[in-house]
């Protein structure tokens, strides 16, 4: 097999983009078995020869034998450890290859090992630092190497992992996906293109009975089904004698989740995550060179290698993802690796020196090194100077967060010198909503008389009350009211990628401008942290929002959440919020109306409760009170004078889909949510009237109307998707949508289309990938073992489309602030793809303008610490007399470019038709 192409470096010596990572040779290190003082009984127990026939071994000419620089490493390690079963816990060093599934592994290991793993990114430590914690402090019992995008042949993708695999031959290591490929590559195996990319699909697995698969059945007809996310594989024919194959699947044995449930499921290719700038595999291959395929003597090998182990070292690799929600026996695999670790150390010939004891807390997992670790956190820069992860001021091991230092997750230490106590007063008007014409008429009566008003309406306009029970509305109110308008700075102006300017207007009309070096979300976090409250004030309310911040966060705020620098700048503000002290809430299930008013302790209460009650009672009693019906018959297409124009032509969009599929094939991403903007100049229209028309045509459970007069911004949203919710019990919930199909024209056709979506392998793969991504995002801020999926791939029906929806929940850690929960998951994974970081980079390079508020979130942050945010889709954004509608779709290996363009157009249809019908009919103005 020819491997004479260049990848990332033409030299046998490769250098890392970070100055903190040592240069090292990619040469293979062949160690003598005598140097590893492992009991021979362990070898017999753990090393199994493959059950299938003998294989041809092809050694790569790129590797040469070298001597270990310090042959005493093994002896040092073994002399200082005692059997770990006496402690009952296993301490894992988890290497994050900038993946979006690492914290699913983290959650699993925490519950299985008895103590959380320490998570570091693959360019976080130099080899000297890793050596110190692994061999001098003896801080870890094993190492797990995460999945990630890219290839083990690219140093920017794999970081320190290759050196760990070469040097730490006496420490148990488990590599997953990219980690598995790295284990093969470092010992001379070839990493090649798989016969097809397989992402979010399932396969049956055959294994040889290795101890890693204890208590797990084998064979494609067994119930051992695994989820795969990869485009590259290890060519089994190239395995050196040091590596033993232990698990396989058949290359065409892939299928969907529903097939897994009802028959024999199979899987698809996944990818690996790295940490470099967007340099695709194809860009690193020279002049028409290409990945070799998995072929033997001109014939395709039907078996795909899914697991390997080293013949002498306790190192294992799994090509599939045991941490996925749809993988069976995933927890058993991690438990088996724990057992392997325990048994390994118990069989080492260790004298009387004893291993350090540890406490079951993350900030003491590295004994004697905590202070040093505080100085190790650093940023990683791309070639253009952008920073991937957060502030260098943050500690690598923030207390109890185990290395999740993308931002400062812990909020307890934030000083509150100006804390103010807010008190809540409220009234309940039983059964009043329908008597005054429902939430529509209530909003028009109280807040809709002037189009210049600064107003909000978080509107559950879906007819299915099970999807959304409460609506909230309000306008400029009492003494606490204020409006925030934030715009990110041009990157040329500043050094901080998330700095920007905020305009604050208070209830008296005074304005203040500030420059926020740390960004908008940090500002909002501090604002909310400065509020105290008495839980008794809202104990009797059946909903969470009791007043606070209501507004929208634009997609470009992602730079505050660990994402790369924005390539494009939004014309509209990047965030707009009201602090609302007066709220009207409607219970659509019980038909009750609630009136709420906030005031600061020691100040005079407003008359909002009594005044609003009087207005509603008057409206009820006035039988002549009729609001003009804004929903007029649809106008004929011949009467339409204009239409939305997409920023990209059909040809360009299809070309971009093909580019996405190439990135996926080369292992750079599993899924890419490609989008574009559609624009129409509408002049001076009535945004509230437009919204009323839209909600009639396309009702949705997470709809909203927002009007920010100073920003010349109105938002008419009919979103069916929740981004993230936090209730007063600390439960987080995400409801991602992936998979959309149009409704049918007859009941029979409609049911057929619904079933087609439900059984679609492509749509199930899309949905599964985002479910695993959201599990990861919640796993960073939730209690170990609490993240779960009560509903997986349900199909929900709306006026114009069927969609595939899943629900992910988890219990928030008590020391994590609400704002950091948002930062852990923003932007929503359904709008980016996975792995999120690399996918966002790729999408920024393909999309030719800012998404603006599209793909961001609308909702509230209540003063009592709860929040509820949607995903901004199916939304008309009106800014400076231009209406824009963003739309797109998830691109996966199974995508058809033409179909993807049609799906994008389908998603614009309902809001675009509403705009055209309303704006082209003078009766509606």
XYZ file of C-alpha atoms in Angstrom, residues 25 33 57 81 134 228 237 297 326 435 503 542 608 669 718 751 826 838 852 863:
20
model
C 9.545 12.696 16.422
C 9.007 -6.689 26.753
C 1.362 -7.307 8.270
C 1.523 2.345 43.122
C 1.638 10.816 35.470
C -20.107 5.137 14.638
C -3.821 -5.361 6.669
C -5.101 -7.121 -3.540
C -27.719 4.597 21.088
C -63.457 35.879 27.957
C -26.331 51.107 25.120
C -47.192 27.575 38.159
C -49.624 48.086 37.529
C -16.880 16.978 10.801
C -42.611 31.182 14.825
C -49.393 10.165 7.369
C -24.601 28.095 22.796
C -14.534 22.545 14.008
C -27.292 37.828 12.801
C -34.654 37.339 38.207
